[in-house]
PDB file of C-alpha atoms in Angstrom:
ATOM      1  CA  MET G   1     -18.884 -71.210 -46.896  1.00 71.00           C
ATOM      2  CA  ILE G   2     -20.353 -72.855 -43.534  1.00 82.00           C
ATOM      3  CA  ASP G   3     -18.043 -75.818 -42.147  1.00 87.00           C
ATOM      4  CA  HIS G   4     -20.990 -78.208 -41.195  1.00 89.00           C
ATOM      5  CA  GLY G   5     -18.620 -80.357 -39.512  1.00 89.00           C
ATOM      6  CA  LYS G   6     -18.508 -77.863 -36.557  1.00 95.00           C
ATOM      7  CA  PHE G   7     -22.188 -78.833 -35.767  1.00 97.00           C
ATOM      8  CA  GLY G   8     -23.916 -81.548 -34.198  1.00 98.00           C
ATOM      9  CA  PHE G   9     -27.273 -83.188 -34.404  1.00 98.00           C
ATOM     10  CA  ILE G  10     -28.500 -85.276 -31.484  1.00 98.00           C
ATOM     11  CA  PHE G  11     -31.496 -87.240 -32.100  1.00 98.00           C
ATOM     12  CA  ASP G  12     -33.758 -89.006 -29.512  1.00 98.00           C
ATOM     13  CA  MET G  13     -34.805 -92.397 -30.900  1.00 98.00           C
ATOM     14  CA  ASP G  14     -38.469 -93.664 -29.812  1.00 97.00           C
ATOM     15  CA  GLY G  15     -41.177 -91.225 -31.236  1.00 96.00           C
ATOM     16  CA  THR G  16     -38.396 -89.323 -33.214  1.00 98.00           C
ATOM     17  CA  LEU G  17     -36.485 -91.662 -35.579  1.00 98.00           C
ATOM     18  CA  VAL G  18     -39.608 -94.120 -35.511  1.00 98.00           C
ATOM     19  CA  ASP G  19     -43.115 -93.488 -34.654  1.00 98.00           C
ATOM     20  CA  ASN G  20     -43.492 -96.236 -31.881  1.00 97.00           C
ATOM     21  CA  MET G  21     -44.737 -94.637 -28.763  1.00 92.00           C
ATOM     22  CA  HIS G  22     -48.138 -95.913 -29.328  1.00 91.00           C
ATOM     23  CA  VAL G  23     -46.526 -99.495 -29.215  1.00 95.00           C
ATOM     24  CA  HIS G  24     -44.595 -98.746 -26.149  1.00 93.00           C
ATOM     25  CA  THR G  25     -48.091 -97.476 -24.366  1.00 89.00           C
ATOM     26  CA  ASP G  26     -49.649-100.851 -25.213  1.00 92.00           C
ATOM     27  CA  ALA G  27     -46.748-102.760 -23.982  1.00 94.00           C
ATOM     28  CA  TRP G  28     -46.945-100.865 -20.632  1.00 92.00           C
ATOM     29  CA  ARG G  29     -50.719-101.241 -20.608  1.00 91.00           C
ATOM     30  CA  GLN G  30     -50.300-104.658 -20.933  1.00 94.00           C
ATOM     31  CA  LEU G  31     -47.581-105.098 -18.248  1.00 94.00           C
ATOM     32  CA  LEU G  32     -49.749-103.203 -15.902  1.00 92.00           C
ATOM     33  CA  GLU G  33     -52.737-105.294 -16.475  1.00 93.00           C
ATOM     34  CA  GLU G  34     -50.630-108.381 -15.933  1.00 95.00           C
ATOM     35  CA  ASN G  35     -49.804-107.040 -12.508  1.00 94.00           C
ATOM     36  CA  ASP G  36     -53.269-105.859 -11.466  1.00 92.00           C
ATOM     37  CA  ILE G  37     -52.333-102.169 -11.509  1.00 87.00           C
ATOM     38  CA  GLU G  38     -54.690 -99.608 -12.707  1.00 83.00           C
ATOM     39  CA  MET G  39     -53.537 -96.399 -14.118  1.00 78.00           C
ATOM     40  CA  ASP G  40     -54.188 -93.920 -17.021  1.00 81.00           C
ATOM     41  CA  VAL G  41     -51.467 -95.244 -19.348  1.00 72.00           C
ATOM     42  CA  ASP G  42     -51.460 -92.475 -21.791  1.00 72.00           C
ATOM     43  CA  THR G  43     -51.048 -89.878 -18.883  1.00 75.00           C
ATOM     44  CA  PHE G  44     -48.228 -92.075 -17.608  1.00 76.00           C
ATOM     45  CA  LEU G  45     -46.277 -92.126 -20.892  1.00 74.00           C
ATOM     46  CA  VAL G  46     -46.441 -88.350 -21.102  1.00 72.00           C
ATOM     47  CA  LYS G  47     -44.805 -88.070 -17.742  1.00 73.00           C
ATOM     48  CA  THR G  48     -42.427 -90.742 -17.982  1.00 78.00           C
ATOM     49  CA  ALA G  49     -41.220 -90.067 -21.534  1.00 75.00           C
ATOM     50  CA  GLY G  50     -37.459 -89.929 -21.696  1.00 77.00           C
ATOM     51  CA  LYS G  51     -36.764 -91.665 -18.154  1.00 86.00           C
ATOM     52  CA  THR G  52     -35.171 -95.159 -18.047  1.00 90.00           C
ATOM     53  CA  ASN G  53     -37.132 -98.216 -16.880  1.00 91.00           C
ATOM     54  CA  ARG G  54     -34.958 -98.348 -13.588  1.00 89.00           C
ATOM     55  CA  GLU G  55     -36.397 -94.985 -12.865  1.00 90.00           C
ATOM     56  CA  ILE G  56     -39.971 -95.654 -13.893  1.00 90.00           C
ATOM     57  CA  ILE G  57     -40.715 -99.238 -12.565  1.00 92.00           C
ATOM     58  CA  PRO G  58     -40.167 -98.440  -8.697  1.00 92.00           C
ATOM     59  CA  ASP G  59     -42.389 -95.297  -9.152  1.00 86.00           C
ATOM     60  CA  VAL G  60     -45.174 -97.670 -10.278  1.00 86.00           C
ATOM     61  CA  PHE G  61     -44.309-100.754  -8.352  1.00 90.00           C
ATOM     62  CA  GLY G  62     -43.038 -99.487  -5.331  1.00 89.00           C
ATOM     63  CA  ASP G  63     -40.042-100.795  -3.259  1.00 90.00           C
ATOM     64  CA  ILE G  64     -39.204-103.976  -5.023  1.00 94.00           C
ATOM     65  CA  PRO G  65     -35.797-105.675  -5.465  1.00 95.00           C
ATOM     66  CA  ALA G  66     -33.402-105.097  -8.217  1.00 93.00           C
ATOM     67  CA  GLU G  67     -34.125-108.406  -9.802  1.00 95.00           C
ATOM     68  CA  ARG G  68     -37.655-107.755  -9.983  1.00 96.00           C
ATOM     69  CA  ILE G  69     -37.138-104.483 -11.581  1.00 95.00           C
ATOM     70  CA  THR G  70     -35.130-106.144 -14.249  1.00 95.00           C
ATOM     71  CA  GLU G  71     -37.799-108.971 -14.952  1.00 96.00           C
ATOM     72  CA  LEU G  72     -40.367-106.274 -15.189  1.00 96.00           C
ATOM     73  CA  ALA G  73     -38.354-104.282 -17.608  1.00 95.00           C
ATOM     74  CA  ASP G  74     -37.475-107.247 -19.938  1.00 96.00           C
ATOM     75  CA  ARG G  75     -41.108-108.336 -19.988  1.00 97.00           C
ATOM     76  CA  LYS G  76     -42.078-104.801 -21.026  1.00 96.00           C
ATOM     77  CA  GLU G  77     -39.639-104.526 -23.771  1.00 97.00           C
ATOM     78  CA  ASP G  78     -40.350-108.010 -24.977  1.00 98.00           C
ATOM     79  CA  LEU G  79     -43.900-106.942 -25.409  1.00 98.00           C
ATOM     80  CA  TYR G  80     -42.930-103.818 -27.246  1.00 97.00           C
ATOM     81  CA  ARG G  81     -40.517-105.539 -29.642  1.00 98.00           C
ATOM     82  CA  ASP G  82     -42.880-108.402 -30.402  1.00 98.00           C
ATOM     83  CA  ALA G  83     -45.562-105.789 -31.221  1.00 98.00           C
ATOM     84  CA  PHE G  84     -43.352-103.392 -33.279  1.00 98.00           C
ATOM     85  CA  ARG G  85     -41.290-105.704 -35.139  1.00 98.00           C
ATOM     86  CA  PRO G  86     -43.692-106.409 -38.084  1.00 98.00           C
ATOM     87  CA  ILE G  87     -44.439-102.793 -38.543  1.00 98.00           C
ATOM     88  CA  ARG G  88     -40.917-101.355 -37.904  1.00 98.00           C
ATOM     89  CA  GLU G  89     -39.875 -98.436 -40.240  1.00 98.00           C
ATOM     90  CA  PRO G  90     -38.195 -95.167 -39.945  1.00 98.00           C
ATOM     91  CA  LEU G  91     -40.349 -92.010 -39.576  1.00 98.00           C
ATOM     92  CA  ASN G  92     -41.228 -90.487 -42.972  1.00 98.00           C
ATOM     93  CA  GLY G  93     -38.318 -88.404 -44.273  1.00 98.00           C
ATOM     94  CA  VAL G  94     -35.784 -89.821 -41.748  1.00 98.00           C
ATOM     95  CA  VAL G  95     -33.360 -91.632 -44.115  1.00 98.00           C
ATOM     96  CA  ASP G  96     -33.269 -88.771 -46.481  1.00 98.00           C
ATOM     97  CA  PHE G  97     -32.637 -86.376 -43.719  1.00 98.00           C
ATOM     98  CA  LEU G  98     -29.822 -88.583 -42.238  1.00 98.00           C
ATOM     99  CA  GLU G  99     -28.153 -89.131 -45.738  1.00 98.00           C
ATOM    100  CA  ALA G 100     -28.338 -85.168 -46.354  1.00 98.00           C
ATOM    101  CA  SER G 101     -26.772 -84.443 -43.118  1.00 98.00           C
ATOM    102  CA  SER G 102     -23.900 -87.128 -43.527  1.00 97.00           C
ATOM    103  CA  ASP G 103     -23.240 -85.592 -46.973  1.00 97.00           C
ATOM    104  CA  LEU G 104     -22.879 -82.400 -45.600  1.00 96.00           C
ATOM    105  CA  GLY G 105     -20.291 -83.625 -42.818  1.00 97.00           C
ATOM    106  CA  VAL G 106     -22.663 -82.926 -39.742  1.00 97.00           C
ATOM    107  CA  ARG G 107     -21.763 -85.013 -36.831  1.00 98.00           C
ATOM    108  CA  MET G 108     -24.635 -86.923 -35.609  1.00 98.00           C
ATOM    109  CA  ALA G 109     -25.656 -88.781 -32.312  1.00 98.00           C
ATOM    110  CA  VAL G 110     -28.482 -90.747 -30.750  1.00 98.00           C
ATOM    111  CA  ALA G 111     -29.352 -89.977 -27.217  1.00 98.00           C
ATOM    112  CA  THR G 112     -32.220 -92.393 -26.016  1.00 96.00           C
ATOM    113  CA  ALA G 113     -33.348 -93.673 -22.709  1.00 92.00           C
ATOM    114  CA  ALA G 114     -33.948 -96.957 -24.147  1.00 94.00           C
ATOM    115  CA  PRO G 115     -32.040-100.017 -23.140  1.00 93.00           C
ATOM    116  CA  ASN G 116     -29.148-101.422 -25.482  1.00 96.00           C
ATOM    117  CA  ALA G 117     -31.443-104.181 -26.915  1.00 96.00           C
ATOM    118  CA  ASN G 118     -34.130-101.663 -28.080  1.00 97.00           C
ATOM    119  CA  MET G 119     -31.546 -99.449 -29.577  1.00 98.00           C
ATOM    120  CA  GLU G 120     -30.137-102.291 -31.435  1.00 98.00           C
ATOM    121  CA  PHE G 121     -33.674-103.354 -32.528  1.00 98.00           C
ATOM    122  CA  ILE G 122     -34.209-100.140 -34.052  1.00 98.00           C
ATOM    123  CA  LEU G 123     -30.709 -98.732 -35.162  1.00 98.00           C
ATOM    124  CA  ASP G 124     -29.442-102.157 -36.554  1.00 98.00           C
ATOM    125  CA  GLY G 125     -32.942-103.506 -37.501  1.00 98.00           C
ATOM    126  CA  LEU G 126     -33.437-100.448 -39.592  1.00 98.00           C
ATOM    127  CA  ASP G 127     -29.834-100.017 -40.695  1.00 98.00           C
ATOM    128  CA  LEU G 128     -29.462 -96.540 -39.323  1.00 98.00           C
ATOM    129  CA  ARG G 129     -26.486 -97.055 -37.154  1.00 98.00           C
ATOM    130  CA  LYS G 130     -24.038 -96.144 -39.764  1.00 98.00           C
ATOM    131  CA  TYR G 131     -25.026 -92.509 -39.650  1.00 98.00           C
ATOM    132  CA  PHE G 132     -24.232 -92.007 -36.167  1.00 98.00           C
ATOM    133  CA  LYS G 133     -20.897 -91.315 -34.856  1.00 98.00           C
ATOM    134  CA  ALA G 134     -22.023 -91.627 -31.127  1.00 98.00           C
ATOM    135  CA  ILE G 135     -24.762 -93.461 -29.298  1.00 98.00           C
ATOM    136  CA  THR G 136     -25.831 -92.812 -25.632  1.00 97.00           C
ATOM    137  CA  THR G 137     -28.360 -94.993 -24.006  1.00 95.00           C
ATOM    138  CA  ALA G 138     -29.783 -95.660 -20.462  1.00 89.00           C
ATOM    139  CA  ALA G 139     -26.729 -97.846 -19.858  1.00 91.00           C
ATOM    140  CA  ASP G 140     -24.467 -94.677 -20.020  1.00 94.00           C
ATOM    141  CA  VAL G 141     -26.182 -92.319 -17.546  1.00 92.00           C
ATOM    142  CA  ALA G 142     -27.469 -92.503 -14.189  1.00 88.00           C
ATOM    143  CA  LYS G 143     -30.704 -90.687 -14.871  1.00 91.00           C
ATOM    144  CA  GLY G 144     -32.949 -90.199 -17.822  1.00 90.00           C
ATOM    145  CA  LYS G 145     -34.370 -87.072 -19.301  1.00 93.00           C
ATOM    146  CA  PRO G 146     -35.184 -84.385 -18.204  1.00 94.00           C
ATOM    147  CA  ASP G 147     -31.801 -84.529 -16.657  1.00 95.00           C
ATOM    148  CA  PRO G 148     -29.428 -83.308 -19.365  1.00 97.00           C
ATOM    149  CA  ALA G 149     -26.665 -85.894 -18.851  1.00 96.00           C
ATOM    150  CA  MET G 150     -27.559 -87.674 -21.998  1.00 96.00           C
ATOM    151  CA  PHE G 151     -27.208 -84.615 -24.229  1.00 98.00           C
ATOM    152  CA  PHE G 152     -23.862 -83.648 -22.529  1.00 97.00           C
ATOM    153  CA  ASP G 153     -22.587 -87.054 -22.966  1.00 97.00           C
ATOM    154  CA  SER G 154     -23.614 -86.957 -26.712  1.00 98.00           C
ATOM    155  CA  ALA G 155     -21.846 -83.734 -27.399  1.00 98.00           C
ATOM    156  CA  SER G 156     -18.821 -84.841 -25.495  1.00 97.00           C
ATOM    157  CA  LYS G 157     -18.678 -88.025 -27.656  1.00 98.00           C
ATOM    158  CA  LEU G 158     -19.054 -85.757 -30.933  1.00 98.00           C
ATOM    159  CA  GLU G 159     -16.383 -83.301 -29.665  1.00 97.00           C
ATOM    160  CA  ILE G 160     -18.991 -80.531 -30.359  1.00 97.00           C
ATOM    161  CA  GLU G 161     -19.824 -77.722 -27.788  1.00 96.00           C
ATOM    162  CA  PRO G 162     -23.442 -78.204 -26.493  1.00 97.00           C
ATOM    163  CA  GLY G 163     -24.389 -74.803 -27.998  1.00 96.00           C
ATOM    164  CA  LYS G 164     -23.420 -76.068 -31.547  1.00 97.00           C
ATOM    165  CA  CYS G 165     -25.723 -79.202 -31.267  1.00 98.00           C
ATOM    166  CA  LEU G 166     -29.309 -79.084 -32.277  1.00 98.00           C
ATOM    167  CA  VAL G 167     -31.564 -81.797 -30.572  1.00 98.00           C
ATOM    168  CA  PHE G 168     -34.457 -83.671 -32.531  1.00 98.00           C
ATOM    169  CA  GLU G 169     -37.013 -84.810 -29.909  1.00 98.00           C
ATOM    170  CA  ASP G 170     -40.759 -85.556 -29.524  1.00 96.00           C
ATOM    171  CA  ALA G 171     -40.994 -85.834 -25.701  1.00 93.00           C
ATOM    172  CA  LEU G 172     -41.555 -82.738 -23.213  1.00 93.00           C
ATOM    173  CA  GLY G 173     -38.981 -84.109 -20.874  1.00 93.00           C
ATOM    174  CA  GLY G 174     -36.614 -84.468 -23.721  1.00 95.00           C
ATOM    175  CA  PHE G 175     -37.132 -80.671 -24.648  1.00 97.00           C
ATOM    176  CA  GLU G 176     -36.299 -79.698 -21.184  1.00 96.00           C
ATOM    177  CA  ALA G 177     -33.272 -81.934 -21.013  1.00 97.00           C
ATOM    178  CA  ALA G 178     -32.025 -80.114 -24.166  1.00 98.00           C
ATOM    179  CA  HIS G 179     -32.870 -76.764 -22.796  1.00 98.00           C
ATOM    180  CA  ARG G 180     -30.834 -77.600 -19.556  1.00 98.00           C
ATOM    181  CA  ALA G 181     -27.909 -78.770 -21.652  1.00 98.00           C
ATOM    182  CA  GLY G 182     -27.977 -75.232 -23.638  1.00 97.00           C
ATOM    183  CA  MET G 183     -29.072 -76.789 -26.801  1.00 98.00           C
ATOM    184  CA  ARG G 184     -31.861 -75.792 -29.326  1.00 98.00           C
ATOM    185  CA  SER G 185     -34.435 -78.454 -30.104  1.00 98.00           C
ATOM    186  CA  VAL G 186     -36.500 -79.120 -33.247  1.00 98.00           C
ATOM    187  CA  GLY G 187     -39.808 -81.079 -32.264  1.00 98.00           C
ATOM    188  CA  ILE G 188     -41.237 -84.030 -33.969  1.00 98.00           C
ATOM    189  CA  ALA G 189     -44.884 -84.385 -33.372  1.00 97.00           C
ATOM    190  CA  THR G 190     -45.625 -87.931 -32.980  1.00 96.00           C
ATOM    191  CA  VAL G 191     -46.795 -87.652 -29.583  1.00 92.00           C
ATOM    192  CA  ASN G 192     -47.254 -84.016 -28.521  1.00 93.00           C
ATOM    193  CA  SER G 193     -49.064 -81.404 -30.691  1.00 95.00           C
ATOM    194  CA  ILE G 194     -46.941 -78.887 -32.639  1.00 97.00           C
ATOM    195  CA  GLU G 195     -48.576 -75.997 -30.712  1.00 98.00           C
ATOM    196  CA  ASP G 196     -47.477 -77.778 -27.420  1.00 96.00           C
ATOM    197  CA  ILE G 197     -44.036 -78.626 -28.515  1.00 98.00           C
ATOM    198  CA  LEU G 198     -43.540 -74.785 -29.747  1.00 98.00           C
ATOM    199  CA  ARG G 199     -44.405 -73.614 -26.215  1.00 97.00           C
ATOM    200  CA  GLN G 200     -41.465 -75.524 -24.762  1.00 97.00           C
ATOM    201  CA  PRO G 201     -38.214 -73.753 -23.874  1.00 95.00           C
ATOM    202  CA  SER G 202     -35.368 -73.510 -26.692  1.00 96.00           C
ATOM    203  CA  VAL G 203     -37.670 -75.320 -29.246  1.00 98.00           C
ATOM    204  CA  VAL G 204     -37.173 -73.425 -32.568  1.00 98.00           C
ATOM    205  CA  ALA G 205     -39.368 -75.490 -34.745  1.00 98.00           C
ATOM    206  CA  ALA G 206     -41.676 -78.368 -34.962  1.00 98.00           C
ATOM    207  CA  HIS G 207     -42.762 -80.676 -37.788  1.00 98.00           C
ATOM    208  CA  ALA G 208     -44.928 -83.703 -38.092  1.00 98.00           C
ATOM    209  CA  ASP G 209     -41.925 -85.599 -39.589  1.00 98.00           C
ATOM    210  CA  PHE G 210     -38.710 -85.159 -41.391  1.00 98.00           C
ATOM    211  CA  SER G 211     -40.090 -84.891 -44.930  1.00 97.00           C
ATOM    212  CA  ASP G 212     -39.725 -81.095 -45.048  1.00 93.00           C
ATOM    213  CA  ILE G 213     -36.719 -80.373 -43.159  1.00 96.00           C
ATOM    214  CA  GLU G 214     -33.283 -79.510 -44.726  1.00 97.00           C
ATOM    215  CA  PRO G 215     -30.331 -79.798 -42.472  1.00 97.00           C
ATOM    216  CA  SER G 216     -28.327 -76.947 -44.064  1.00 95.00           C
ATOM    217  CA  ASP G 217     -31.425 -74.707 -43.547  1.00 96.00           C
ATOM    218  CA  LEU G 218     -31.483 -75.692 -39.922  1.00 96.00           C
ATOM    219  CA  ILE G 219     -27.758 -74.873 -39.390  1.00 96.00           C
ATOM    220  CA  ALA G 220     -28.192 -71.697 -41.292  1.00 94.00           C
ATOM    221  CA  ARG G 221     -31.087 -70.638 -39.142  1.00 94.00           C
ATOM    222  CA  TYR G 222     -30.168 -71.886 -35.627  1.00 94.00           C
ATOM    223  CA  LEU G 223     -26.557 -72.740 -35.162  1.00 93.00           C
ATOM    224  CA  LYS G 224     -24.463 -70.686 -37.735  1.00 76.00           C
ATOM    225  CA  ASN G 225     -23.728 -67.851 -35.308  1.00 74.00           C
ATOM    226  CA  GLU G 226     -23.091 -69.940 -32.417  1.00 63.00           C
TER     227      GLU G 226
END
């Protein structure tokens, strides 16, 4: 009999628990247009996914005061939340998967580069917070993904060894961060193709959503012998 309480599931939020990256893309596009900055936003999103706003904005806007970084970040997130609020819902299969994992006793965490306001907007707005023993956001670490700090922090909060944690991610930087943390990943193909995801280091599986994933099967396949 497997003691599922010895294992941890760590979830990215944007693009993983919810399919919202296209809304973030539109918000960044609008922010850049408002400030007369021309950039291929889709390429920009792939390169910056998993990073925090305090990392992204200086790369785009240059050497600007901290107050201006905060102002721009707040504007972008307001645009995002206003657009996503009417269509906010969990990714297909997420609630059933979280319920099944919780019933098994798996310890679960969220590790997201989102600011706290966005975390609350999703986890509280969709009544998902109750499933998670730990939450790590951009406020808790110095660097976003692909730095592994978020995943190390999550494992520490869960009191689970990194090698006994399985990460659920959508972004290439997130897969790299999990790999650097010594964790295997399951990819969710809301942004990148399943083929591209499976090429990433330490990725063991990839799916369109959570509708055909069983937590007990994942543990038996990828974590039981850790």
